[in-house]
Amino acid sequence: MKMRFLFLLLCAGLAFCKTVHYTADRLPAKQIRWGEGGGFSGRETTFVLLDNGQIFKKAGSADQYTEMSSFSSSKAKSLYRRAKSLRLMDLDFQDPGNIYSFIEIIDGDQVRRIVWGGKKPVPPEVTAFYQELQGR
C-alpha cells in the first residue's frame, strides 16, 4: 500500500512539473524577442524566447515562426530574470540606423521595443544581454 501511494505521488508530481510545449501558431503572452533588420532589403529577422526555453525564428517575409533549437528551461528563466533586473520594460531607447538591432519584452498587452544601430550608443548592459540571447 505504501509503495502504491509513493508511486501515485511520483506520477502526480511528474505530471504537475511537465513543461508546456508551444507551437508557432500558439505562443504565450510572455516573450522575449530579439533580432536585427534594415539594410537594402529592409527585412527583419526575429527570434522569440519563451520561458520554457523554446526558441522560434521568423526571417524576412516569412508568415510564421519556425521552431529552432532551445535553451534549457533554467537558462531561459535566468534570462527572463535578467531582463526584469535590467528593467528593460522601463527602458525607452529608440535609435535605429540603416541596420539595427532590437530587443522586445512582451508581457500580455505590454510591449517594450528597444532599438539601436544609429549614432547613440545603447547601454552596455543591453548589448551584453543581446549577446547572451544570441548565445555568445
PDB file of C-alpha atoms in Angstrom:
ATOM      1  CA  MET A   1       0.000   0.000   0.000  1.00  0.00           C
ATOM      2  CA  LYS A   2       2.811   2.370   0.891  1.00  0.00           C
ATOM      3  CA  MET A   3       4.625   1.668  -2.393  1.00  0.00           C
ATOM      4  CA  ARG A   4       1.443   2.261  -4.392  1.00  0.00           C
ATOM      5  CA  PHE A   5       0.938   5.622  -2.651  1.00  0.00           C
ATOM      6  CA  LEU A   6       4.561   6.648  -3.354  1.00  0.00           C
ATOM      7  CA  PHE A   7       4.195   5.613  -6.996  1.00  0.00           C
ATOM      8  CA  LEU A   8       0.983   7.642  -7.404  1.00  0.00           C
ATOM      9  CA  LEU A   9       2.600  10.620  -5.681  1.00  0.00           C
ATOM     10  CA  LEU A  10       5.596  10.406  -8.025  1.00  0.00           C
ATOM     11  CA  CYS A  11       3.348  10.201 -11.109  1.00  0.00           C
ATOM     12  CA  ALA A  12       1.298  13.186  -9.965  1.00  0.00           C
ATOM     13  CA  GLY A  13       4.485  15.168  -9.345  1.00  0.00           C
ATOM     14  CA  LEU A  14       5.838  14.385 -12.802  1.00  0.00           C
ATOM     15  CA  ALA A  15       2.562  15.377 -14.438  1.00  0.00           C
ATOM     16  CA  PHE A  16       2.496  18.640 -12.478  1.00  0.00           C
ATOM     17  CA  CYS A  17       6.100  19.537 -13.385  1.00  0.00           C
ATOM     18  CA  LYS A  18       5.743  18.735 -17.081  1.00  0.00           C
ATOM     19  CA  THR A  19       6.854  21.658 -19.226  1.00  0.00           C
ATOM     20  CA  VAL A  20       4.327  23.055 -21.678  1.00  0.00           C
ATOM     21  CA  HIS A  21       5.408  22.788 -25.304  1.00  0.00           C
ATOM     22  CA  TYR A  22       4.231  25.644 -27.518  1.00  0.00           C
ATOM     23  CA  THR A  23       3.737  25.721 -31.265  1.00  0.00           C
ATOM     24  CA  ALA A  24       4.471  28.547 -33.696  1.00  0.00           C
ATOM     25  CA  ASP A  25       0.799  29.398 -34.030  1.00  0.00           C
ATOM     26  CA  ARG A  26       0.123  29.283 -30.274  1.00  0.00           C
ATOM     27  CA  LEU A  27       2.758  31.319 -28.446  1.00  0.00           C
ATOM     28  CA  PRO A  28       2.245  32.515 -24.859  1.00  0.00           C
ATOM     29  CA  ALA A  29       1.624  36.141 -23.894  1.00  0.00           C
ATOM     30  CA  LYS A  30       5.035  36.464 -22.212  1.00  0.00           C
ATOM     31  CA  GLN A  31       8.016  36.557 -24.592  1.00  0.00           C
ATOM     32  CA  ILE A  32      11.471  37.967 -25.139  1.00  0.00           C
ATOM     33  CA  ARG A  33      12.104  38.809 -28.786  1.00  0.00           C
ATOM     34  CA  TRP A  34      15.328  39.973 -30.352  1.00  0.00           C
ATOM     35  CA  GLY A  35      16.870  40.323 -33.765  1.00  0.00           C
ATOM     36  CA  GLU A  36      18.078  42.660 -36.443  1.00  0.00           C
ATOM     37  CA  GLY A  37      16.865  44.281 -39.603  1.00  0.00           C
ATOM     38  CA  GLY A  38      17.196  47.067 -42.094  1.00  0.00           C
ATOM     39  CA  GLY A  39      19.756  47.387 -44.830  1.00  0.00           C
ATOM     40  CA  PHE A  40      18.969  47.363 -48.530  1.00  0.00           C
ATOM     41  CA  SER A  41      16.052  44.948 -48.251  1.00  0.00           C
ATOM     42  CA  GLY A  42      14.644  46.352 -45.009  1.00  0.00           C
ATOM     43  CA  ARG A  43      13.861  42.836 -43.838  1.00  0.00           C
ATOM     44  CA  GLU A  44      13.902  41.790 -40.227  1.00  0.00           C
ATOM     45  CA  THR A  45      14.940  38.549 -38.525  1.00  0.00           C
ATOM     46  CA  THR A  46      13.199  37.936 -35.217  1.00  0.00           C
ATOM     47  CA  PHE A  47      13.865  35.320 -32.552  1.00  0.00           C
ATOM     48  CA  VAL A  48      11.444  34.554 -29.721  1.00  0.00           C
ATOM     49  CA  LEU A  49      12.485  33.057 -26.398  1.00  0.00           C
ATOM     50  CA  LEU A  50       9.783  31.522 -24.227  1.00  0.00           C
ATOM     51  CA  ASP A  51      10.210  30.951 -20.505  1.00  0.00           C
ATOM     52  CA  ASN A  52      10.339  27.171 -21.028  1.00  0.00           C
ATOM     53  CA  GLY A  53      13.440  27.591 -23.251  1.00  0.00           C
ATOM     54  CA  GLN A  54      11.832  27.151 -26.659  1.00  0.00           C
ATOM     55  CA  ILE A  55      13.153  29.448 -29.387  1.00  0.00           C
ATOM     56  CA  PHE A  56      11.295  30.401 -32.552  1.00  0.00           C
ATOM     57  CA  LYS A  57      12.566  32.315 -35.590  1.00  0.00           C
ATOM     58  CA  LYS A  58      10.921  34.376 -38.303  1.00  0.00           C
ATOM     59  CA  ALA A  59      13.070  35.723 -41.125  1.00  0.00           C
ATOM     60  CA  GLY A  60      12.298  38.220 -43.843  1.00  0.00           C
ATOM     61  CA  SER A  61       8.862  37.882 -45.350  1.00  0.00           C
ATOM     62  CA  ALA A  62       8.018  34.564 -43.675  1.00  0.00           C
ATOM     63  CA  ASP A  63       4.443  34.409 -42.447  1.00  0.00           C
ATOM     64  CA  GLN A  64       5.062  32.218 -39.452  1.00  0.00           C
ATOM     65  CA  TYR A  65       7.707  31.402 -36.880  1.00  0.00           C
ATOM     66  CA  THR A  66       9.631  28.137 -37.068  1.00  0.00           C
ATOM     67  CA  GLU A  67      10.931  26.353 -34.003  1.00  0.00           C
ATOM     68  CA  MET A  68      14.694  26.358 -33.514  1.00  0.00           C
ATOM     69  CA  SER A  69      16.957  24.654 -31.014  1.00  0.00           C
ATOM     70  CA  SER A  70      16.248  25.757 -27.472  1.00  0.00           C
ATOM     71  CA  PHE A  71      17.877  26.892 -24.248  1.00  0.00           C
ATOM     72  CA  SER A  72      17.431  24.838 -21.112  1.00  0.00           C
ATOM     73  CA  SER A  73      14.451  25.977 -19.082  1.00  0.00           C
ATOM     74  CA  SER A  74      16.787  27.108 -16.287  1.00  0.00           C
ATOM     75  CA  LYS A  75      18.779  29.258 -18.755  1.00  0.00           C
ATOM     76  CA  ALA A  76      15.551  30.733 -20.133  1.00  0.00           C
ATOM     77  CA  LYS A  77      14.255  31.539 -16.655  1.00  0.00           C
ATOM     78  CA  SER A  78      17.621  33.146 -15.868  1.00  0.00           C
ATOM     79  CA  LEU A  79      17.330  35.340 -18.993  1.00  0.00           C
ATOM     80  CA  TYR A  80      13.791  36.357 -18.031  1.00  0.00           C
ATOM     81  CA  ARG A  81      15.004  37.307 -14.539  1.00  0.00           C
ATOM     82  CA  ARG A  82      17.888  39.252 -16.058  1.00  0.00           C
ATOM     83  CA  ALA A  83      15.539  41.184 -18.378  1.00  0.00           C
ATOM     84  CA  LYS A  84      13.487  42.093 -15.334  1.00  0.00           C
ATOM     85  CA  SER A  85      16.534  43.133 -13.279  1.00  0.00           C
ATOM     86  CA  LEU A  86      17.771  45.305 -16.172  1.00  0.00           C
ATOM     87  CA  ARG A  87      14.322  46.950 -16.161  1.00  0.00           C
ATOM     88  CA  LEU A  88      14.101  46.595 -19.941  1.00  0.00           C
ATOM     89  CA  MET A  89      10.333  47.091 -19.809  1.00  0.00           C
ATOM     90  CA  ASP A  90      11.025  50.609 -18.496  1.00  0.00           C
ATOM     91  CA  LEU A  91      13.866  51.493 -20.896  1.00  0.00           C
ATOM     92  CA  ASP A  92      12.924  53.894 -23.684  1.00  0.00           C
ATOM     93  CA  PHE A  93      15.683  53.684 -26.308  1.00  0.00           C
ATOM     94  CA  GLN A  94      14.828  54.258 -29.972  1.00  0.00           C
ATOM     95  CA  ASP A  95      17.823  54.971 -32.210  1.00  0.00           C
ATOM     96  CA  PRO A  96      17.653  52.721 -35.278  1.00  0.00           C
ATOM     97  CA  GLY A  97      20.129  53.151 -38.058  1.00  0.00           C
ATOM     98  CA  ASN A  98      20.079  51.769 -41.578  1.00  0.00           C
ATOM     99  CA  ILE A  99      20.926  48.412 -39.986  1.00  0.00           C
ATOM    100  CA  TYR A 100      19.563  47.967 -36.479  1.00  0.00           C
ATOM    101  CA  SER A 101      19.301  45.503 -33.608  1.00  0.00           C
ATOM    102  CA  PHE A 102      16.407  45.223 -31.183  1.00  0.00           C
ATOM    103  CA  ILE A 103      15.066  43.573 -28.064  1.00  0.00           C
ATOM    104  CA  GLU A 104      11.354  43.385 -27.315  1.00  0.00           C
ATOM    105  CA  ILE A 105       9.909  42.481 -23.966  1.00  0.00           C
ATOM    106  CA  ILE A 106       6.305  41.328 -24.230  1.00  0.00           C
ATOM    107  CA  ASP A 107       4.099  40.685 -21.234  1.00  0.00           C
ATOM    108  CA  GLY A 108       0.465  40.391 -22.257  1.00  0.00           C
ATOM    109  CA  ASP A 109      -0.634  43.735 -23.655  1.00  0.00           C
ATOM    110  CA  GLN A 110       2.580  45.485 -22.616  1.00  0.00           C
ATOM    111  CA  VAL A 111       5.313  45.682 -25.254  1.00  0.00           C
ATOM    112  CA  ARG A 112       8.638  47.497 -24.977  1.00  0.00           C
ATOM    113  CA  ARG A 113      10.882  47.617 -28.044  1.00  0.00           C
ATOM    114  CA  ILE A 114      14.470  48.800 -27.620  1.00  0.00           C
ATOM    115  CA  VAL A 115      16.160  49.595 -30.964  1.00  0.00           C
ATOM    116  CA  TRP A 116      19.734  50.671 -31.667  1.00  0.00           C
ATOM    117  CA  GLY A 117      22.111  50.975 -34.570  1.00  0.00           C
ATOM    118  CA  GLY A 118      22.138  54.727 -35.101  1.00  0.00           C
ATOM    119  CA  LYS A 119      24.577  57.216 -33.626  1.00  0.00           C
ATOM    120  CA  LYS A 120      23.673  56.926 -29.927  1.00  0.00           C
ATOM    121  CA  PRO A 121      25.281  54.003 -28.099  1.00  0.00           C
ATOM    122  CA  VAL A 122      22.890  51.630 -26.387  1.00  0.00           C
ATOM    123  CA  PRO A 123      23.652  50.986 -22.689  1.00  0.00           C
ATOM    124  CA  PRO A 124      26.369  48.294 -22.439  1.00  0.00           C
ATOM    125  CA  GLU A 125      24.211  46.004 -20.290  1.00  0.00           C
ATOM    126  CA  VAL A 126      21.667  45.875 -23.140  1.00  0.00           C
ATOM    127  CA  THR A 127      24.400  44.864 -25.587  1.00  0.00           C
ATOM    128  CA  ALA A 128      25.617  42.175 -23.161  1.00  0.00           C
ATOM    129  CA  PHE A 129      22.063  40.860 -22.759  1.00  0.00           C
ATOM    130  CA  TYR A 130      21.573  40.812 -26.545  1.00  0.00           C
ATOM    131  CA  GLN A 131      24.782  38.826 -26.976  1.00  0.00           C
ATOM    132  CA  GLU A 132      23.663  36.379 -24.323  1.00  0.00           C
ATOM    133  CA  LEU A 133      20.391  35.897 -26.189  1.00  0.00           C
ATOM    134  CA  GLN A 134      22.432  35.278 -29.345  1.00  0.00           C
ATOM    135  CA  GLY A 135      24.284  32.531 -27.463  1.00  0.00           C
ATOM    136  CA  ARG A 136      27.596  34.368 -27.242  1.00  0.00           C
TER     137      ARG A 136
END
